[in-house]
Amino acid sequence: MRVRILGAGIVGLSVADELIRRGNEVTVVDPAPGSGASYAAAGMLSPAGEAWYGEEDLTRLCLSSLALWPDFAARLGVAVHTRGTLLVGVDAGDVQQVERQLSVLDLAGVSYERLLRRELVAREPGLGRVAGGAFLAEDHSVDPRAVVASLLERVGDRVGLDESAGRAAGAARRRRVETNTLTVIATGAQLPAPYSSLIRPVRGDVVRVRTQERVERTVRAWAHGEQIYVVPRIKSDEVVIGATTEERDGPLLPTVEGVWRLLDSARRVVPALDRASVVEVTSRDRPGTADNLPLVGPTHEPGVVLAAGAYRNGVLLAPLIAQLVADHIETGSVESAVDPRRFRTKEDG
Ligand code: GLY
């Protein structure tokens, strides 16, 4: 099969890699590969940390994709940080939030270890004054920039940089009629017409710092009502602090308020970060959908497949989305929870 993929973020490139492995003829179009949400992402593989009420299908898919990560990472030659994740609350109200999250994990059958303050500090000596929390042993992380770099190397010169994804969509559709090429749209928070209305961009500001202090594992925290995470890299002294969650448009630039809230919360949770150097502040839009589930599979338009809407879990879900798209192209199978046809585009009426 000849497949043209629009979008060279972690999802589009993972789809490309899987389709190439299965013997398809693939091209990828993106004017700036790896520069969208994948560039900002902290890289948490965190089904438990992201689980919430009413999102049972999403948690199920995230757990399935987590199981694919060891092989996927080995194939790409990237390291997975497997020291688990601490989920902590700074004050009593924050601990209630943590308890709510643990109730969701009980419902999903996901195990965790509830920890007292001193037990939390034993796992992460740099923690500040936290009131309680839990250890999520199976929630890991990767460096998404390393993943994208490896995928780009594997997909190689099949990636074309010279057309905008929007224009490419029209061109790809025309080409499909001429040559029976299939189009996979993986353009993140900016889908081309008629699919743009299926995505709600959800802004996230992220801060990258460098620190001489050891941060052993990912810490996800509620800090006086703010939800943040602190994600250390294995092979460097970089720590990623994220992320705001803002349902707004506007220039793709971090705001003073967003960055202040992140840093204020992060230094409460890990006070040693006060000494860290700020090396980068990034703002990108997450590709949200109306039900927070991805859009993966066929559309109402013959020959056009979506690999989109991964919202807060693009890195985690990339190998599963790649598998679902490749299976669909091979056999016509569709995972009903993520079938894009559950929504109507504006053009469908
Ligand atoms: N996956 C975390 C975030 O979207 O902020």
PDB file of N, CA, C and O in Angstrom, residues 60-113:
ATOM      1  N   ARG A  60      -7.714   2.271  29.713  1.00  0.00           N
ATOM      2  CA  ARG A  60      -7.482   0.937  29.110  1.00  0.00           C
ATOM      3  C   ARG A  60      -6.501   1.058  27.939  1.00  0.00           C
ATOM      4  O   ARG A  60      -5.545   0.283  27.828  1.00  0.00           O
ATOM      5  N   LEU A  61      -6.719   2.046  27.071  1.00  0.00           N
ATOM      6  CA  LEU A  61      -5.835   2.214  25.906  1.00  0.00           C
ATOM      7  C   LEU A  61      -4.424   2.605  26.348  1.00  0.00           C
ATOM      8  O   LEU A  61      -3.426   2.127  25.793  1.00  0.00           O
ATOM      9  N   CYS A  62      -4.344   3.471  27.359  1.00  0.00           N
ATOM     10  CA  CYS A  62      -3.019   3.903  27.842  1.00  0.00           C
ATOM     11  C   CYS A  62      -2.264   2.712  28.426  1.00  0.00           C
ATOM     12  O   CYS A  62      -1.057   2.570  28.197  1.00  0.00           O
ATOM     13  N   LEU A  63      -2.960   1.841  29.161  1.00  0.00           N
ATOM     14  CA  LEU A  63      -2.302   0.655  29.715  1.00  0.00           C
ATOM     15  C   LEU A  63      -1.847  -0.279  28.592  1.00  0.00           C
ATOM     16  O   LEU A  63      -0.749  -0.840  28.645  1.00  0.00           O
ATOM     17  N   SER A  64      -2.688  -0.441  27.549  1.00  0.00           N
ATOM     18  CA  SER A  64      -2.287  -1.299  26.413  1.00  0.00           C
ATOM     19  C   SER A  64      -1.041  -0.740  25.746  1.00  0.00           C
ATOM     20  O   SER A  64      -0.135  -1.475  25.358  1.00  0.00           O
ATOM     21  N   SER A  65      -0.992   0.584  25.594  1.00  0.00           N
ATOM     22  CA  SER A  65       0.157   1.179  24.910  1.00  0.00           C
ATOM     23  C   SER A  65       1.407   1.102  25.776  1.00  0.00           C
ATOM     24  O   SER A  65       2.511   0.883  25.264  1.00  0.00           O
ATOM     25  N   LEU A  66       1.231   1.255  27.089  1.00  0.00           N
ATOM     26  CA  LEU A  66       2.384   1.129  27.988  1.00  0.00           C
ATOM     27  C   LEU A  66       3.054  -0.236  27.805  1.00  0.00           C
ATOM     28  O   LEU A  66       4.290  -0.343  27.802  1.00  0.00           O
ATOM     29  N   ALA A  67       2.226  -1.267  27.599  1.00  0.00           N
ATOM     30  CA  ALA A  67       2.774  -2.626  27.436  1.00  0.00           C
ATOM     31  C   ALA A  67       3.589  -2.747  26.142  1.00  0.00           C
ATOM     32  O   ALA A  67       4.451  -3.626  26.030  1.00  0.00           O
ATOM     33  N   LEU A  68       3.333  -1.866  25.166  1.00  0.00           N
ATOM     34  CA  LEU A  68       4.094  -1.913  23.909  1.00  0.00           C
ATOM     35  C   LEU A  68       5.435  -1.183  24.017  1.00  0.00           C
ATOM     36  O   LEU A  68       6.325  -1.358  23.170  1.00  0.00           O
ATOM     37  N   TRP A  69       5.572  -0.345  25.046  1.00  0.00           N
ATOM     38  CA  TRP A  69       6.743   0.540  25.097  1.00  0.00           C
ATOM     39  C   TRP A  69       8.101  -0.159  25.222  1.00  0.00           C
ATOM     40  O   TRP A  69       9.061   0.253  24.559  1.00  0.00           O
ATOM     41  N   PRO A  70       8.219  -1.231  26.015  1.00  0.00           N
ATOM     42  CA  PRO A  70       9.567  -1.834  26.113  1.00  0.00           C
ATOM     43  C   PRO A  70      10.112  -2.255  24.752  1.00  0.00           C
ATOM     44  O   PRO A  70      11.273  -1.949  24.414  1.00  0.00           O
ATOM     45  N   ASP A  71       9.306  -2.918  23.928  1.00  0.00           N
ATOM     46  CA  ASP A  71       9.773  -3.342  22.596  1.00  0.00           C
ATOM     47  C   ASP A  71      10.000  -2.130  21.689  1.00  0.00           C
ATOM     48  O   ASP A  71      10.961  -2.082  20.923  1.00  0.00           O
ATOM     49  N   PHE A  72       9.074  -1.183  21.766  1.00  0.00           N
ATOM     50  CA  PHE A  72       9.158   0.010  20.921  1.00  0.00           C
ATOM     51  C   PHE A  72      10.459   0.770  21.229  1.00  0.00           C
ATOM     52  O   PHE A  72      11.228   1.114  20.321  1.00  0.00           O
ATOM     53  N   ALA A  73      10.712   0.977  22.527  1.00  0.00           N
ATOM     54  CA  ALA A  73      11.922   1.719  22.934  1.00  0.00           C
ATOM     55  C   ALA A  73      13.178   0.955  22.523  1.00  0.00           C
ATOM     56  O   ALA A  73      14.160   1.563  22.065  1.00  0.00           O
ATOM     57  N   ALA A  74      13.143  -0.365  22.669  1.00  0.00           N
ATOM     58  CA  ALA A  74      14.328  -1.166  22.308  1.00  0.00           C
ATOM     59  C   ALA A  74      14.603  -1.031  20.810  1.00  0.00           C
ATOM     60  O   ALA A  74      15.752  -0.880  20.377  1.00  0.00           O
ATOM     61  N   ARG A  75      13.516  -1.061  20.021  1.00  0.00           N
ATOM     62  CA  ARG A  75      13.675  -0.930  18.561  1.00  0.00           C
ATOM     63  C   ARG A  75      14.311   0.418  18.223  1.00  0.00           C
ATOM     64  O   ARG A  75      15.138   0.526  17.322  1.00  0.00           O
ATOM     65  N   LEU A  76      13.897   1.454  18.941  1.00  0.00           N
ATOM     66  CA  LEU A  76      14.390   2.806  18.635  1.00  0.00           C
ATOM     67  C   LEU A  76      15.730   3.091  19.303  1.00  0.00           C
ATOM     68  O   LEU A  76      16.351   4.121  19.031  1.00  0.00           O
ATOM     69  N   GLY A  77      16.133   2.220  20.225  1.00  0.00           N
ATOM     70  CA  GLY A  77      17.392   2.462  20.941  1.00  0.00           C
ATOM     71  C   GLY A  77      17.290   3.617  21.916  1.00  0.00           C
ATOM     72  O   GLY A  77      18.278   4.325  22.138  1.00  0.00           O
ATOM     73  N   VAL A  78      16.104   3.833  22.500  1.00  0.00           N
ATOM     74  CA  VAL A  78      15.977   4.897  23.510  1.00  0.00           C
ATOM     75  C   VAL A  78      15.730   4.255  24.883  1.00  0.00           C
ATOM     76  O   VAL A  78      15.174   3.166  24.978  1.00  0.00           O
ATOM     77  N   ALA A  79      16.172   4.962  25.916  1.00  0.00           N
ATOM     78  CA  ALA A  79      16.045   4.426  27.273  1.00  0.00           C
ATOM     79  C   ALA A  79      14.695   4.803  27.880  1.00  0.00           C
ATOM     80  O   ALA A  79      14.183   5.896  27.639  1.00  0.00           O
ATOM     81  N   VAL A  80      14.132   3.867  28.650  1.00  0.00           N
ATOM     82  CA  VAL A  80      12.916   4.177  29.424  1.00  0.00           C
ATOM     83  C   VAL A  80      13.337   4.332  30.881  1.00  0.00           C
ATOM     84  O   VAL A  80      14.066   3.498  31.412  1.00  0.00           O
ATOM     85  N   HIS A  81      12.890   5.413  31.506  1.00  0.00           N
ATOM     86  CA  HIS A  81      13.188   5.686  32.908  1.00  0.00           C
ATOM     87  C   HIS A  81      12.148   4.911  33.731  1.00  0.00           C
ATOM     88  O   HIS A  81      10.975   5.266  33.739  1.00  0.00           O
ATOM     89  N   THR A  82      12.615   3.832  34.388  1.00  0.00           N
ATOM     90  CA  THR A  82      11.652   2.894  34.992  1.00  0.00           C
ATOM     91  C   THR A  82      11.654   2.940  36.524  1.00  0.00           C
ATOM     92  O   THR A  82      11.486   1.922  37.175  1.00  0.00           O
ATOM     93  N   ARG A  83      11.845   4.125  37.076  1.00  0.00           N
ATOM     94  CA  ARG A  83      11.844   4.194  38.545  1.00  0.00           C
ATOM     95  C   ARG A  83      10.470   4.525  39.111  1.00  0.00           C
ATOM     96  O   ARG A  83      10.332   4.848  40.295  1.00  0.00           O
ATOM     97  N   GLY A  84       9.451   4.496  38.266  1.00  0.00           N
ATOM     98  CA  GLY A  84       8.104   4.772  38.776  1.00  0.00           C
ATOM     99  C   GLY A  84       7.876   6.244  39.054  1.00  0.00           C
ATOM    100  O   GLY A  84       8.745   7.092  38.791  1.00  0.00           O
ATOM    101  N   THR A  85       6.701   6.546  39.589  1.00  0.00           N
ATOM    102  CA  THR A  85       6.249   7.931  39.779  1.00  0.00           C
ATOM    103  C   THR A  85       5.677   8.089  41.175  1.00  0.00           C
ATOM    104  O   THR A  85       4.943   7.217  41.641  1.00  0.00           O
ATOM    105  N   LEU A  86       6.024   9.205  41.825  1.00  0.00           N
ATOM    106  CA  LEU A  86       5.363   9.542  43.087  1.00  0.00           C
ATOM    107  C   LEU A  86       4.209  10.494  42.790  1.00  0.00           C
ATOM    108  O   LEU A  86       4.367  11.440  42.005  1.00  0.00           O
ATOM    109  N   LEU A  87       3.085  10.220  43.416  1.00  0.00           N
ATOM    110  CA  LEU A  87       1.926  11.112  43.322  1.00  0.00           C
ATOM    111  C   LEU A  87       1.765  11.715  44.703  1.00  0.00           C
ATOM    112  O   LEU A  87       1.553  10.969  45.678  1.00  0.00           O
ATOM    113  N   VAL A  88       1.921  13.041  44.832  1.00  0.00           N
ATOM    114  CA  VAL A  88       1.925  13.632  46.177  1.00  0.00           C
ATOM    115  C   VAL A  88       0.950  14.805  46.271  1.00  0.00           C
ATOM    116  O   VAL A  88       0.614  15.449  45.272  1.00  0.00           O
ATOM    117  N   GLY A  89       0.526  15.073  47.510  1.00  0.00           N
ATOM    118  CA  GLY A  89      -0.302  16.241  47.797  1.00  0.00           C
ATOM    119  C   GLY A  89       0.406  17.101  48.826  1.00  0.00           C
ATOM    120  O   GLY A  89       0.952  16.574  49.800  1.00  0.00           O
ATOM    121  N   VAL A  90       0.401  18.425  48.604  1.00  0.00           N
ATOM    122  CA  VAL A  90       1.139  19.329  49.501  1.00  0.00           C
ATOM    123  C   VAL A  90       0.323  19.649  50.762  1.00  0.00           C
ATOM    124  O   VAL A  90       0.832  19.569  51.875  1.00  0.00           O
ATOM    125  N   ASP A  91      -0.966  19.977  50.607  1.00  0.00           N
ATOM    126  CA  ASP A  91      -1.767  20.270  51.800  1.00  0.00           C
ATOM    127  C   ASP A  91      -2.916  19.255  51.900  1.00  0.00           C
ATOM    128  O   ASP A  91      -3.039  18.365  51.063  1.00  0.00           O
ATOM    129  N   ALA A  92      -3.753  19.428  52.913  1.00  0.00           N
ATOM    130  CA  ALA A  92      -4.804  18.425  53.161  1.00  0.00           C
ATOM    131  C   ALA A  92      -5.768  18.329  51.972  1.00  0.00           C
ATOM    132  O   ALA A  92      -6.201  17.234  51.590  1.00  0.00           O
ATOM    133  N   GLY A  93      -6.092  19.473  51.389  1.00  0.00           N
ATOM    134  CA  GLY A  93      -6.980  19.454  50.206  1.00  0.00           C
ATOM    135  C   GLY A  93      -6.326  18.726  49.045  1.00  0.00           C
ATOM    136  O   GLY A  93      -6.983  17.976  48.310  1.00  0.00           O
ATOM    137  N   ASP A  94      -5.034  18.930  48.896  1.00  0.00           N
ATOM    138  CA  ASP A  94      -4.306  18.241  47.806  1.00  0.00           C
ATOM    139  C   ASP A  94      -4.306  16.727  48.032  1.00  0.00           C
ATOM    140  O   ASP A  94      -4.414  15.947  47.079  1.00  0.00           O
ATOM    141  N   VAL A  95      -4.187  16.327  49.299  1.00  0.00           N
ATOM    142  CA  VAL A  95      -4.197  14.885  49.578  1.00  0.00           C
ATOM    143  C   VAL A  95      -5.572  14.298  49.250  1.00  0.00           C
ATOM    144  O   VAL A  95      -5.678  13.161  48.778  1.00  0.00           O
ATOM    145  N   GLN A  96      -6.629  15.108  49.450  1.00  0.00           N
ATOM    146  CA  GLN A  96      -7.952  14.620  49.029  1.00  0.00           C
ATOM    147  C   GLN A  96      -7.987  14.373  47.519  1.00  0.00           C
ATOM    148  O   GLN A  96      -8.575  13.407  47.047  1.00  0.00           O
ATOM    149  N   GLN A  97      -7.345  15.267  46.771  1.00  0.00           N
ATOM    150  CA  GLN A  97      -7.269  15.066  45.307  1.00  0.00           C
ATOM    151  C   GLN A  97      -6.543  13.756  45.002  1.00  0.00           C
ATOM    152  O   GLN A  97      -6.956  12.989  44.146  1.00  0.00           O
ATOM    153  N   VAL A  98      -5.440  13.535  45.727  1.00  0.00           N
ATOM    154  CA  VAL A  98      -4.681  12.289  45.523  1.00  0.00           C
ATOM    155  C   VAL A  98      -5.580  11.093  45.835  1.00  0.00           C
ATOM    156  O   VAL A  98      -5.631  10.117  45.070  1.00  0.00           O
ATOM    157  N   GLU A  99      -6.329  11.189  46.937  1.00  0.00           N
ATOM    158  CA  GLU A  99      -7.207  10.066  47.318  1.00  0.00           C
ATOM    159  C   GLU A  99      -8.269   9.804  46.241  1.00  0.00           C
ATOM    160  O   GLU A  99      -8.602   8.673  45.942  1.00  0.00           O
ATOM    161  N   ARG A 100      -8.798  10.890  45.661  1.00  0.00           N
ATOM    162  CA  ARG A 100      -9.765  10.717  44.561  1.00  0.00           C
ATOM    163  C   ARG A 100      -9.125   9.943  43.412  1.00  0.00           C
ATOM    164  O   ARG A 100      -9.721   9.048  42.831  1.00  0.00           O
ATOM    165  N   GLN A 101      -7.892  10.326  43.117  1.00  0.00           N
ATOM    166  CA  GLN A 101      -7.200   9.673  41.995  1.00  0.00           C
ATOM    167  C   GLN A 101      -6.958   8.197  42.314  1.00  0.00           C
ATOM    168  O   GLN A 101      -7.106   7.337  41.443  1.00  0.00           O
ATOM    169  N   LEU A 102      -6.633   7.907  43.566  1.00  0.00           N
ATOM    170  CA  LEU A 102      -6.410   6.512  43.947  1.00  0.00           C
ATOM    171  C   LEU A 102      -7.721   5.715  43.855  1.00  0.00           C
ATOM    172  O   LEU A 102      -7.721   4.532  43.484  1.00  0.00           O
ATOM    173  N   SER A 103      -8.861   6.381  44.138  1.00  0.00           N
ATOM    174  CA  SER A 103     -10.156   5.689  43.982  1.00  0.00           C
ATOM    175  C   SER A 103     -10.392   5.319  42.520  1.00  0.00           C
ATOM    176  O   SER A 103     -10.936   4.250  42.221  1.00  0.00           O
ATOM    177  N   VAL A 104      -9.981   6.203  41.613  1.00  0.00           N
ATOM    178  CA  VAL A 104     -10.121   5.895  40.178  1.00  0.00           C
ATOM    179  C   VAL A 104      -9.271   4.662  39.843  1.00  0.00           C
ATOM    180  O   VAL A 104      -9.703   3.775  39.100  1.00  0.00           O
ATOM    181  N   LEU A 105      -8.069   4.601  40.425  1.00  0.00           N
ATOM    182  CA  LEU A 105      -7.192   3.450  40.150  1.00  0.00           C
ATOM    183  C   LEU A 105      -7.795   2.171  40.720  1.00  0.00           C
ATOM    184  O   LEU A 105      -7.699   1.103  40.111  1.00  0.00           O
ATOM    185  N   ASP A 106      -8.456   2.277  41.893  1.00  0.00           N
ATOM    186  CA  ASP A 106      -9.145   1.101  42.452  1.00  0.00           C
ATOM    187  C   ASP A 106     -10.184   0.604  41.447  1.00  0.00           C
ATOM    188  O   ASP A 106     -10.270  -0.592  41.166  1.00  0.00           O
ATOM    189  N   LEU A 107     -10.962   1.538  40.902  1.00  0.00           N
ATOM    190  CA  LEU A 107     -12.014   1.149  39.945  1.00  0.00           C
ATOM    191  C   LEU A 107     -11.401   0.508  38.698  1.00  0.00           C
ATOM    192  O   LEU A 107     -11.959  -0.418  38.113  1.00  0.00           O
ATOM    193  N   ALA A 108     -10.223   1.013  38.279  1.00  0.00           N
ATOM    194  CA  ALA A 108      -9.581   0.504  37.052  1.00  0.00           C
ATOM    195  C   ALA A 108      -8.756  -0.753  37.328  1.00  0.00           C
ATOM    196  O   ALA A 108      -8.214  -1.354  36.394  1.00  0.00           O
ATOM    197  N   GLY A 109      -8.621  -1.135  38.595  1.00  0.00           N
ATOM    198  CA  GLY A 109      -7.817  -2.316  38.925  1.00  0.00           C
ATOM    199  C   GLY A 109      -6.319  -2.079  38.763  1.00  0.00           C
ATOM    200  O   GLY A 109      -5.561  -3.012  38.509  1.00  0.00           O
ATOM    201  N   VAL A 110      -5.905  -0.813  38.910  1.00  0.00           N
ATOM    202  CA  VAL A 110      -4.469  -0.490  38.784  1.00  0.00           C
ATOM    203  C   VAL A 110      -3.879  -0.390  40.193  1.00  0.00           C
ATOM    204  O   VAL A 110      -4.422   0.316  41.049  1.00  0.00           O
ATOM    205  N   SER A 111      -2.761  -1.088  40.434  1.00  0.00           N
ATOM    206  CA  SER A 111      -2.224  -1.100  41.792  1.00  0.00           C
ATOM    207  C   SER A 111      -1.328   0.116  42.053  1.00  0.00           C
ATOM    208  O   SER A 111      -0.778   0.717  41.116  1.00  0.00           O
ATOM    209  N   TYR A 112      -1.208   0.456  43.327  1.00  0.00           N
ATOM    210  CA  TYR A 112      -0.371   1.573  43.785  1.00  0.00           C
ATOM    211  C   TYR A 112      -0.024   1.284  45.229  1.00  0.00           C
ATOM    212  O   TYR A 112      -0.583   0.369  45.852  1.00  0.00           O
ATOM    213  N   GLU A 113       0.901   2.072  45.773  1.00  0.00           N
ATOM    214  CA  GLU A 113       1.298   1.898  47.164  1.00  0.00           C
ATOM    215  C   GLU A 113       1.072   3.233  47.870  1.00  0.00           C
ATOM    216  O   GLU A 113       1.726   4.230  47.528  1.00  0.00           O
TER     217      GLU A 113
END
